[in-house]
Short mmCIF file of C-alpha atoms and ligand atoms in Angstrom, two decimals:
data_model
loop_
_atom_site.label_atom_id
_atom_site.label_comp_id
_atom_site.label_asym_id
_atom_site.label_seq_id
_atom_site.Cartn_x
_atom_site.Cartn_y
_atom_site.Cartn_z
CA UNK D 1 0.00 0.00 0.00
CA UNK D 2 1.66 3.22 -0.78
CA UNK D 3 1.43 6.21 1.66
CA UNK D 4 -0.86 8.83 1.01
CA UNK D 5 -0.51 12.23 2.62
CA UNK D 6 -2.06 12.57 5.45
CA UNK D 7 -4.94 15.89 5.46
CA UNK D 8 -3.91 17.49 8.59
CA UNK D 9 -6.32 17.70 11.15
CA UNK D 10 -5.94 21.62 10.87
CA UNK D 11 -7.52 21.74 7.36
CA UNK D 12 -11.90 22.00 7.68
CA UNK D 13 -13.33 19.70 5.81
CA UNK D 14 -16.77 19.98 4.29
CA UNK D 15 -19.46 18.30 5.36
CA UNK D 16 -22.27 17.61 2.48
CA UNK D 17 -26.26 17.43 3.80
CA UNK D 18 -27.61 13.76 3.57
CA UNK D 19 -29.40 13.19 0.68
CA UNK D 20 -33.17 13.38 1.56
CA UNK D 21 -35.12 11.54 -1.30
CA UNK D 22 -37.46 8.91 -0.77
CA UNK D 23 -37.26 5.26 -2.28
CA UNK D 24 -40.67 5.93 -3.35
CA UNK D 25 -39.19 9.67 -5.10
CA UNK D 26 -42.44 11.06 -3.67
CA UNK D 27 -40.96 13.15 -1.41
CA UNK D 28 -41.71 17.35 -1.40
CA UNK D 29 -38.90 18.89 -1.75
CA UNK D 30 -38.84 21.64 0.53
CA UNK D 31 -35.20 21.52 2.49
CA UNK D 32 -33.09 23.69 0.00
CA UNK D 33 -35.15 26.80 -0.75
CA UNK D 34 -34.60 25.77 -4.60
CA UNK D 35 -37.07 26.44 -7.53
CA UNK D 36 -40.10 24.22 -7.72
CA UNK D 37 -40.04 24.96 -11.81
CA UNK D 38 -37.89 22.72 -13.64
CA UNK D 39 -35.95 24.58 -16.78
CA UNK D 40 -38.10 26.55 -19.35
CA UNK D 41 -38.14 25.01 -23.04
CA UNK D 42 -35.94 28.11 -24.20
CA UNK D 43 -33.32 27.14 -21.57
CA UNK D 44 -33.63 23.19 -22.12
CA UNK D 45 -32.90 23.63 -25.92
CA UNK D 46 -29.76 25.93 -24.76
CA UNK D 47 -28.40 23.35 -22.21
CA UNK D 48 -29.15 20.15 -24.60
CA UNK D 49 -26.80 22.33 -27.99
CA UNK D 50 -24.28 23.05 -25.32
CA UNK D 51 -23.98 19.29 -24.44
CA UNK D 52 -23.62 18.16 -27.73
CA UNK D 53 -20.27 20.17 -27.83
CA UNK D 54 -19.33 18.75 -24.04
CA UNK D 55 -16.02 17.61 -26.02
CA UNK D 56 -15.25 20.67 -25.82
CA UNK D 57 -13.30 23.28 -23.19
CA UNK D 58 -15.59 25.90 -22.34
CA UNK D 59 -15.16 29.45 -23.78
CA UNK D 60 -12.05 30.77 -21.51
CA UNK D 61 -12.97 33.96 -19.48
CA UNK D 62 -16.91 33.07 -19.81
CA UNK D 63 -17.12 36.35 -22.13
CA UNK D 64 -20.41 36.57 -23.39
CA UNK D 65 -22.03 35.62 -20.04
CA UNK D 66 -20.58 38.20 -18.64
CA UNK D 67 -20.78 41.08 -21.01
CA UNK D 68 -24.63 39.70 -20.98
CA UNK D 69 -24.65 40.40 -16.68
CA UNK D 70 -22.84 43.64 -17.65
CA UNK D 71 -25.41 44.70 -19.97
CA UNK D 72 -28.25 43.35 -17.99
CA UNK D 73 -27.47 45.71 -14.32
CA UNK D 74 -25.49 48.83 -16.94
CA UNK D 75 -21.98 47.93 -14.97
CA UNK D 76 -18.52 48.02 -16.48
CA UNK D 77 -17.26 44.42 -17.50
CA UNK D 78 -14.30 44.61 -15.36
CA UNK D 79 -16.84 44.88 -12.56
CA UNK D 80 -18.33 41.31 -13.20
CA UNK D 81 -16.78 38.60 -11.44
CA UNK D 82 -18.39 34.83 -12.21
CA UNK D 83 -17.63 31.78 -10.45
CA UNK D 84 -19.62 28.05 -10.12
CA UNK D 85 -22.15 29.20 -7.54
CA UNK D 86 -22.16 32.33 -5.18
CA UNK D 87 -21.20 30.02 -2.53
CA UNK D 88 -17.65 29.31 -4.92
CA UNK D 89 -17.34 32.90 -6.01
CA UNK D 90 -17.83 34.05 -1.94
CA UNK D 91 -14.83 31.29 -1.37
CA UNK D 92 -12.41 32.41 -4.20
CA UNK D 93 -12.94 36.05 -2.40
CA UNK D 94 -12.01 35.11 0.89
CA UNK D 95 -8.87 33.26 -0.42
CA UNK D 96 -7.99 35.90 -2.38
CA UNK D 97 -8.06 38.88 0.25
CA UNK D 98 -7.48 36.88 3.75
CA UNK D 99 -4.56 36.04 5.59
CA UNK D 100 -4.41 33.44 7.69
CA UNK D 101 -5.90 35.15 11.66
CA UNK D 102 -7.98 37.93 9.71
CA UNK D 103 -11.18 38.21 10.52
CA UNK D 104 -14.67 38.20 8.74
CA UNK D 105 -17.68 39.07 10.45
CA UNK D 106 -21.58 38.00 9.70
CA UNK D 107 -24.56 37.77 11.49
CA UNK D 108 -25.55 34.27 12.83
CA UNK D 109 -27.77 32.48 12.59
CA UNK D 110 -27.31 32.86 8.43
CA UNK D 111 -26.29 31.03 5.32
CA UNK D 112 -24.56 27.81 6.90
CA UNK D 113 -21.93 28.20 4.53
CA UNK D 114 -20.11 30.94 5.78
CA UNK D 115 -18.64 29.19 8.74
CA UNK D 116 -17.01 26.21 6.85
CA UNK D 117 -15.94 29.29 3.37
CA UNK D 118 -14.50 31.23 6.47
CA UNK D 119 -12.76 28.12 7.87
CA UNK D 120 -10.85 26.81 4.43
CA UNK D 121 -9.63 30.48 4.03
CA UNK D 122 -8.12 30.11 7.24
CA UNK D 123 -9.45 33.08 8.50
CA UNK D 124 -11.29 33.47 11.85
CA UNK D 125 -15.51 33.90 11.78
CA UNK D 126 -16.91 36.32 13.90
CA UNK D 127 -20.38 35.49 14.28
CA UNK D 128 -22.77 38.53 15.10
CA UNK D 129 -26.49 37.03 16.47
CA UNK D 130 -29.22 38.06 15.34
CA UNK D 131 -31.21 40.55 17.12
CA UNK D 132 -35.11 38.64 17.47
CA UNK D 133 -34.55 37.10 13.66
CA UNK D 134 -32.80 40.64 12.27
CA UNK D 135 -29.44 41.26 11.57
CA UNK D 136 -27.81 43.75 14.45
CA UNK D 137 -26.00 46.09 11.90
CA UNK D 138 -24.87 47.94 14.83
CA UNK D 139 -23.65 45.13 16.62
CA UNK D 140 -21.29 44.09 13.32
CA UNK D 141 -20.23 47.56 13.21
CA UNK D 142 -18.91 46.84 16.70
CA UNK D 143 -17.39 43.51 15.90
CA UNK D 144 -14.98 45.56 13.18
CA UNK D 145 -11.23 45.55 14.55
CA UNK D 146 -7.97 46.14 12.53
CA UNK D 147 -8.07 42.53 11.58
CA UNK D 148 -11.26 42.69 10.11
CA UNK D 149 -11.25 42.40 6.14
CA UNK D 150 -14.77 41.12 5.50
CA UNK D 151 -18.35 41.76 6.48
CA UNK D 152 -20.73 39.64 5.01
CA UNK D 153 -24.97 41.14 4.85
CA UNK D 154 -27.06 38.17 4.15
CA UNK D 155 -30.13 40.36 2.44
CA UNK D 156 -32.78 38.49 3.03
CA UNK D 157 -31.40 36.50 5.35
CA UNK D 158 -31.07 33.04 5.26
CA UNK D 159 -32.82 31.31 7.07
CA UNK D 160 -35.17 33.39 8.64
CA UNK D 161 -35.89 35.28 5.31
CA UNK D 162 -36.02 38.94 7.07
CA UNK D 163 -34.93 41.63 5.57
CA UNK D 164 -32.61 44.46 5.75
CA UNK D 165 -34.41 47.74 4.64
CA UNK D 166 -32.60 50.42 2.38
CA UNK D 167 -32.24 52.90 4.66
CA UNK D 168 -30.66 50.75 7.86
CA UNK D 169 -27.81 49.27 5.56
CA UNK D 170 -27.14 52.52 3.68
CA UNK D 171 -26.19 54.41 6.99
CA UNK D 172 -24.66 50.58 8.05
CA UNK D 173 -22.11 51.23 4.71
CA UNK D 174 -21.70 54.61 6.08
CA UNK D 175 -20.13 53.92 8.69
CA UNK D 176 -18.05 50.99 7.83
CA UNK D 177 -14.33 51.70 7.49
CA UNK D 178 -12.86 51.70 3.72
CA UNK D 179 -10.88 49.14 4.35
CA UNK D 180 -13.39 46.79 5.06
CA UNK D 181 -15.09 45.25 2.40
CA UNK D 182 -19.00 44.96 2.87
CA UNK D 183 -20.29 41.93 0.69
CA UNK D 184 -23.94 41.87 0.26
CA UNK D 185 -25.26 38.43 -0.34
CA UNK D 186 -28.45 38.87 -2.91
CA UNK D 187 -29.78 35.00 -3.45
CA UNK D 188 -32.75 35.94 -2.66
CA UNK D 189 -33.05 39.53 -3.86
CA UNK D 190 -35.71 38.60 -6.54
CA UNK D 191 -38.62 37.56 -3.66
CA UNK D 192 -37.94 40.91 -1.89
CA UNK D 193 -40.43 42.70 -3.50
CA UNK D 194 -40.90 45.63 -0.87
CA UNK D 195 -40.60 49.16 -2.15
CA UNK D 196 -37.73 50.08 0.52
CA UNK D 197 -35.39 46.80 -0.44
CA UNK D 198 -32.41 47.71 -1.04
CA UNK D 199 -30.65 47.34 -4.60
CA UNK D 200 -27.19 46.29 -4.04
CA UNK D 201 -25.73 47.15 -7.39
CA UNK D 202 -27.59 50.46 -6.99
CA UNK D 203 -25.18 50.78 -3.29
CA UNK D 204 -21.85 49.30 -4.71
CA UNK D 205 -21.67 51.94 -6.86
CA UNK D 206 -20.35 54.56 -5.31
CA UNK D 207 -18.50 52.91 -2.50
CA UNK D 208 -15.23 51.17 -3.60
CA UNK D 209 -15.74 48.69 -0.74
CA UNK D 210 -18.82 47.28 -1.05
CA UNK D 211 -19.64 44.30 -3.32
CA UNK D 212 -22.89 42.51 -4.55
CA UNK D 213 -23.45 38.40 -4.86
CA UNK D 214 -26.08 37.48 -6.68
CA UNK D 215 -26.40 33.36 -8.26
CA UNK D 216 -28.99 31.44 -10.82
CA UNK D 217 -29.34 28.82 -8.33
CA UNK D 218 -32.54 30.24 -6.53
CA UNK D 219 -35.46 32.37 -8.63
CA UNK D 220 -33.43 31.51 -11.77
CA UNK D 221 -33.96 27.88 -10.97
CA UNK D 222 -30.28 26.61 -11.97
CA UNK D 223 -28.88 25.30 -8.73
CA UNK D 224 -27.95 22.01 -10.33
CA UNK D 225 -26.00 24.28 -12.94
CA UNK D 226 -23.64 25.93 -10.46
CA UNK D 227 -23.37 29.32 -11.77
CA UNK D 228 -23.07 32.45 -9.63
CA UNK D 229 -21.60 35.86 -9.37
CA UNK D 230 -20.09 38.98 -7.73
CA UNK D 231 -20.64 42.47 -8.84
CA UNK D 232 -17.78 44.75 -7.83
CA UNK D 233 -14.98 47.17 -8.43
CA UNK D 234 -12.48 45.91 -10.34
CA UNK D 235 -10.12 44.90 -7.57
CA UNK D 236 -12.43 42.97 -5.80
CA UNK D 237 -13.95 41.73 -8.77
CA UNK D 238 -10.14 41.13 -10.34
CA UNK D 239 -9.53 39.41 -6.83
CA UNK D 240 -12.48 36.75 -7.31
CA UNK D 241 -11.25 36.19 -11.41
CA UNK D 242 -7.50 35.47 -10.04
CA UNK D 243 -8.60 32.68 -7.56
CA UNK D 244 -10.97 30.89 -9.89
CA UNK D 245 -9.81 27.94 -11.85
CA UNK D 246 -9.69 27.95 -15.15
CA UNK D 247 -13.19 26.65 -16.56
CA UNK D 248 -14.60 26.23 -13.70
CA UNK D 249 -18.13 27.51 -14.67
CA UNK D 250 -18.94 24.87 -17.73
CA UNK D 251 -19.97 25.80 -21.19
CA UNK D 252 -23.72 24.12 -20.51
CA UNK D 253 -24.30 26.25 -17.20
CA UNK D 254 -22.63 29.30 -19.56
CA UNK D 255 -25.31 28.36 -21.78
CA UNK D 256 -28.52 27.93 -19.11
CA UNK D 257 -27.53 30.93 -17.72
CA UNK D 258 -27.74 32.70 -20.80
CA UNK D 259 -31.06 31.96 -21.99
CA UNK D 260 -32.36 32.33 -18.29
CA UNK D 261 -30.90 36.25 -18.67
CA UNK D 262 -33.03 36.35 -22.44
CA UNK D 263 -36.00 34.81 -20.85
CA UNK D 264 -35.72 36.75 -17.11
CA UNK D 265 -39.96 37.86 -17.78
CA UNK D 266 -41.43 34.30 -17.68
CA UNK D 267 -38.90 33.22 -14.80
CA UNK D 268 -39.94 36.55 -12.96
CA UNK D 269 -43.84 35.69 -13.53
CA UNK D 270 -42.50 32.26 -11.71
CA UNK D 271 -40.90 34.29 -8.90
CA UNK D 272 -44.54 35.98 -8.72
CA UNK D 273 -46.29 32.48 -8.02
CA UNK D 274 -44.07 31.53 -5.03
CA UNK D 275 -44.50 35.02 -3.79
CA UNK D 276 -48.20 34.51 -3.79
CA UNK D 277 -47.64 30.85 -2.39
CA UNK D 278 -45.13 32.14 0.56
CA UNK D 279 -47.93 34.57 1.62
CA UNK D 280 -50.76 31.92 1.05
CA UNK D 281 -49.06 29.97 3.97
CA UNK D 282 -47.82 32.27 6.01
CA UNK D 283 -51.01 33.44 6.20
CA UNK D 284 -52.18 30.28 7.27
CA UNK D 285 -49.84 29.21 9.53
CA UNK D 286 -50.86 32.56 11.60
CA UNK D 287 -54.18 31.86 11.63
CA UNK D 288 -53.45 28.99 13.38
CA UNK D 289 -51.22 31.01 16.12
CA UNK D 290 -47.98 30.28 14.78
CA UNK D 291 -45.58 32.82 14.90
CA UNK D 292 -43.96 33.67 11.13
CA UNK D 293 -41.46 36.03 10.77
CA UNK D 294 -42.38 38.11 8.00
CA UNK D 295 -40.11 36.78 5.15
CA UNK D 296 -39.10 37.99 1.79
CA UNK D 297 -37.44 35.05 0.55
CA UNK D 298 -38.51 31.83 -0.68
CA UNK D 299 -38.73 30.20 2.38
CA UNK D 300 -40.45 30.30 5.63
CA UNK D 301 -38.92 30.60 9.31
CA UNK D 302 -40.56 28.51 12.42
CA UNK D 303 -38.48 29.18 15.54
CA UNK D 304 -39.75 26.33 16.71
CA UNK D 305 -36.77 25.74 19.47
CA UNK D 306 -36.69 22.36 21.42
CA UNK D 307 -39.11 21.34 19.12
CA UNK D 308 -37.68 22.07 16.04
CA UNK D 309 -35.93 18.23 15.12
CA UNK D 310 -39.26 16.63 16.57
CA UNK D 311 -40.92 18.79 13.94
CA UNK D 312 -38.75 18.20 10.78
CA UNK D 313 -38.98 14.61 11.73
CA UNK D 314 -42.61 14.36 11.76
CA UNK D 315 -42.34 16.27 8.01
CA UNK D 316 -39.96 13.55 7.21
CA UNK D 317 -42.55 11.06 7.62
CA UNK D 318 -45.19 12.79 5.80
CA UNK D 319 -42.82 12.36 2.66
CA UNK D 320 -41.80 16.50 3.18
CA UNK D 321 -38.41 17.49 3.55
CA UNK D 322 -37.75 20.76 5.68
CA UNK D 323 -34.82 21.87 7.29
CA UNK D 324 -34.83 21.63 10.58
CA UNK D 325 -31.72 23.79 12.57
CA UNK D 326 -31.88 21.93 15.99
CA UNK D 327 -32.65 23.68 19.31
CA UNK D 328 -33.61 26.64 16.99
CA UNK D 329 -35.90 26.40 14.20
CA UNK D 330 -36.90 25.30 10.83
CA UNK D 331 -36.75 26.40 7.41
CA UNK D 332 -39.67 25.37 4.79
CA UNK D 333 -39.12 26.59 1.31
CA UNK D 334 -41.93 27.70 -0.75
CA UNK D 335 -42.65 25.35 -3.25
CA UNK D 336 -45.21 24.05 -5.99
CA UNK D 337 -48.56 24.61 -3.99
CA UNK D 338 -49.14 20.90 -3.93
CA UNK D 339 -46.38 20.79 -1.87
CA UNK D 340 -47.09 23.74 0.37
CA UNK D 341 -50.47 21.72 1.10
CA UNK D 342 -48.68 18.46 1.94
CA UNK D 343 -46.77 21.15 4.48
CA UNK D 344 -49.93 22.89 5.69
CA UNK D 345 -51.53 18.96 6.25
CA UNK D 346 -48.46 18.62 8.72
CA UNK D 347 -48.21 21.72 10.48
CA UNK D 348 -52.58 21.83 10.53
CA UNK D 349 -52.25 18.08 12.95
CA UNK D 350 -49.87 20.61 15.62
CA UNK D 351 -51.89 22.28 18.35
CA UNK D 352 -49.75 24.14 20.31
CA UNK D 353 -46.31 25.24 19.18
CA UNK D 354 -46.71 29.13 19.86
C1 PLP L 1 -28.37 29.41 -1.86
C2 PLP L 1 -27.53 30.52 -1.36
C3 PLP L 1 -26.46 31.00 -2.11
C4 PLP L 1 -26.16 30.50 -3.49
O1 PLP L 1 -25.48 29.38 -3.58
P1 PLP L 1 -24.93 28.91 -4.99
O2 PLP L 1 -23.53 28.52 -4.66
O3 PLP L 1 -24.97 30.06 -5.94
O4 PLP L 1 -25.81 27.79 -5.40
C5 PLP L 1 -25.73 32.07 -1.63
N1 PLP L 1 -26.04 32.64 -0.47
C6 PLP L 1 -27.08 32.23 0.27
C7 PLP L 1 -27.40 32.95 1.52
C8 PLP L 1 -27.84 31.14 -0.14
O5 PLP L 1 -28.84 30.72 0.62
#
């Protein structure tokens, strides 16, 4: 047997979720906040000419994706960063600008990411808790020291799905030192329909240090694609390029991605029916004295405490997958409304939870 090098025990190592599907494939998928919608036709017919050139290298420098995203929010093309998923382009960032001990803060509880991105960039988290199920700008101000480089805004926030309103984070950016680099973490920007959301590519603009993520995976309905991105100046945005490998993003999620940006109305009429759908439960669920934060996302927050494994377990046996954060809470993502029934059916046979 030949040696192999040992990892050392220093190095995080990523943990992946179990897989949750049935044996009968019946179950509702509502543990990952992804799109109910499979592709549309127009995007299909892109993804199935791209595979018949799979033989093929993807275009180097993904150039006419990202001249599409530069077109599509009117920023410069140096300013477009694109990467297999936010969550990769959020990880070539933090290798890029941290040195080992520097510190990145973000609110907690959030995307459960951060931690382990944080962690293989060798740099130390500095988790800011909520305040209720909203992000405590002022305490992250306080968390800043001279080894912070990061701060990551989770807008909504995942997983309670609350949101940070325009005026909050713009006096938040105000105060943040220049050399800090605010990143502002958009999945979910497309449910947030409230006049006084923020824009994050509108706030980037004119402030060097702030920086926008925004990904297909979630109202564009191409998580299985991995394709995601940061909108930036061009040092940040030069910083994510440098630490990407070369063709990382492949020529078919190029491709989905594409014809997702040329056919953005339908998918935004899609966003629409979960919208209606996330307020069609909530609604519910509060009629029947649960408490619901109010969520902009597309997903649903029970801070359900103790309870909160005995709850995603009894889901689990209804055939619907949730995700259930134990001791705190669980997440249900909006999904088809055959599945936010089968959801409703569980959470109608629980008295008294509030
Ligand atoms: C789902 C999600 C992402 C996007 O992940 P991808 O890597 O683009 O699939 C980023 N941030 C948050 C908070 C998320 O929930």
């Amino acid at each position: 047997m030949p040696h192999l090098p040992r990892v050392p025990d220093s190095k995080p190592a990523y943990t992946l979720g179990k897989g949750t599907a049935s044996p009968l494939g019946r179950t509702h998928q509502l543990s990952s906040n992804e799109s109910p919608y499979g592709p549309l036709p127009s995007v299909t017919e892109a993804i199935q000419a791209a595979g018949l050139e799979a033989n093929r290298y993807p275009e180097p420098g993904c150039v006419r994706l990202t001249e599409a995203l530069s077109r599509r929010h009117g920023v410069p093309y140096d300013h477009v960063a694109l990467g297999p998923g936010s969550a990769t382009v959020t990880q070539q960032l933090l290798n890029a600008i941290c040195e080992p001990g520097d510190e990145v803060i973000y609110p907690w509880r959030s995307f459960d990411a951060y931690p382990m991105l944080a962690d293989v960039a060798r740099a130390v988290s500095v988790r800011v808790p909520l305040m209720g199920d909203d992000h405590d700008l002022d305490g992250m101000l306080t968390a800043i020291t001279p080894s912070t480089r990061l701060v990551i805004v989770c807008n909504p926030n995942n997983p309670t799905g609350t949101v940070t309103r325009r005026a909050e984070l713009t006096a938040f950016l105000d105060d943040v030192p220049e050399n800090v680099l605010v990143v502002l973490d958009e999945a979910y920007r497309e449910y947030a329909q409230g006049a006084d959301f923020p824009d994050g590519v509108e706030l980037y603009r004119d402030r060097p240090n702030v920086a926008v993520l925004r990904t297909f995976s979630k109202a564009y309905g191409l998580a299985g694609l991995r394709v995601g991105y940061l909108i930036g100046h061009p040092e940040v945005a030069s910083a994510v390029c440098g630490t990407m490998v070369p063709y990382a993003v492949s020529a078919i999620a190029q491709a989905g991605a594409l014809a997702s940006l040329a056919a953005e109305d339908e998918l935004m009429a899609r966003v629409d029916e979960v919208v209606k759908e996330r307020t069609r439960v909530r609604e519910t669920l509060i009629s029947w004295g649960w408490a619901v934060p109010d969520a902009e996302a597309n997903f649903l927050w029970l801070r359900l405490g103790e309870r909160s494994r005995a709850f995603g377990e009894l889901c689990a046996r209804a055939e619907v997958a949730v995700r259930a954060f134990d001791g705190e809470g669980v997440r249900v993502t909006i999904g088809e409304p055959a599945a936010n029934d089968a959801f409703l059916t569980v959470a109608a046979t629980v008295d008294t939870w509030s």
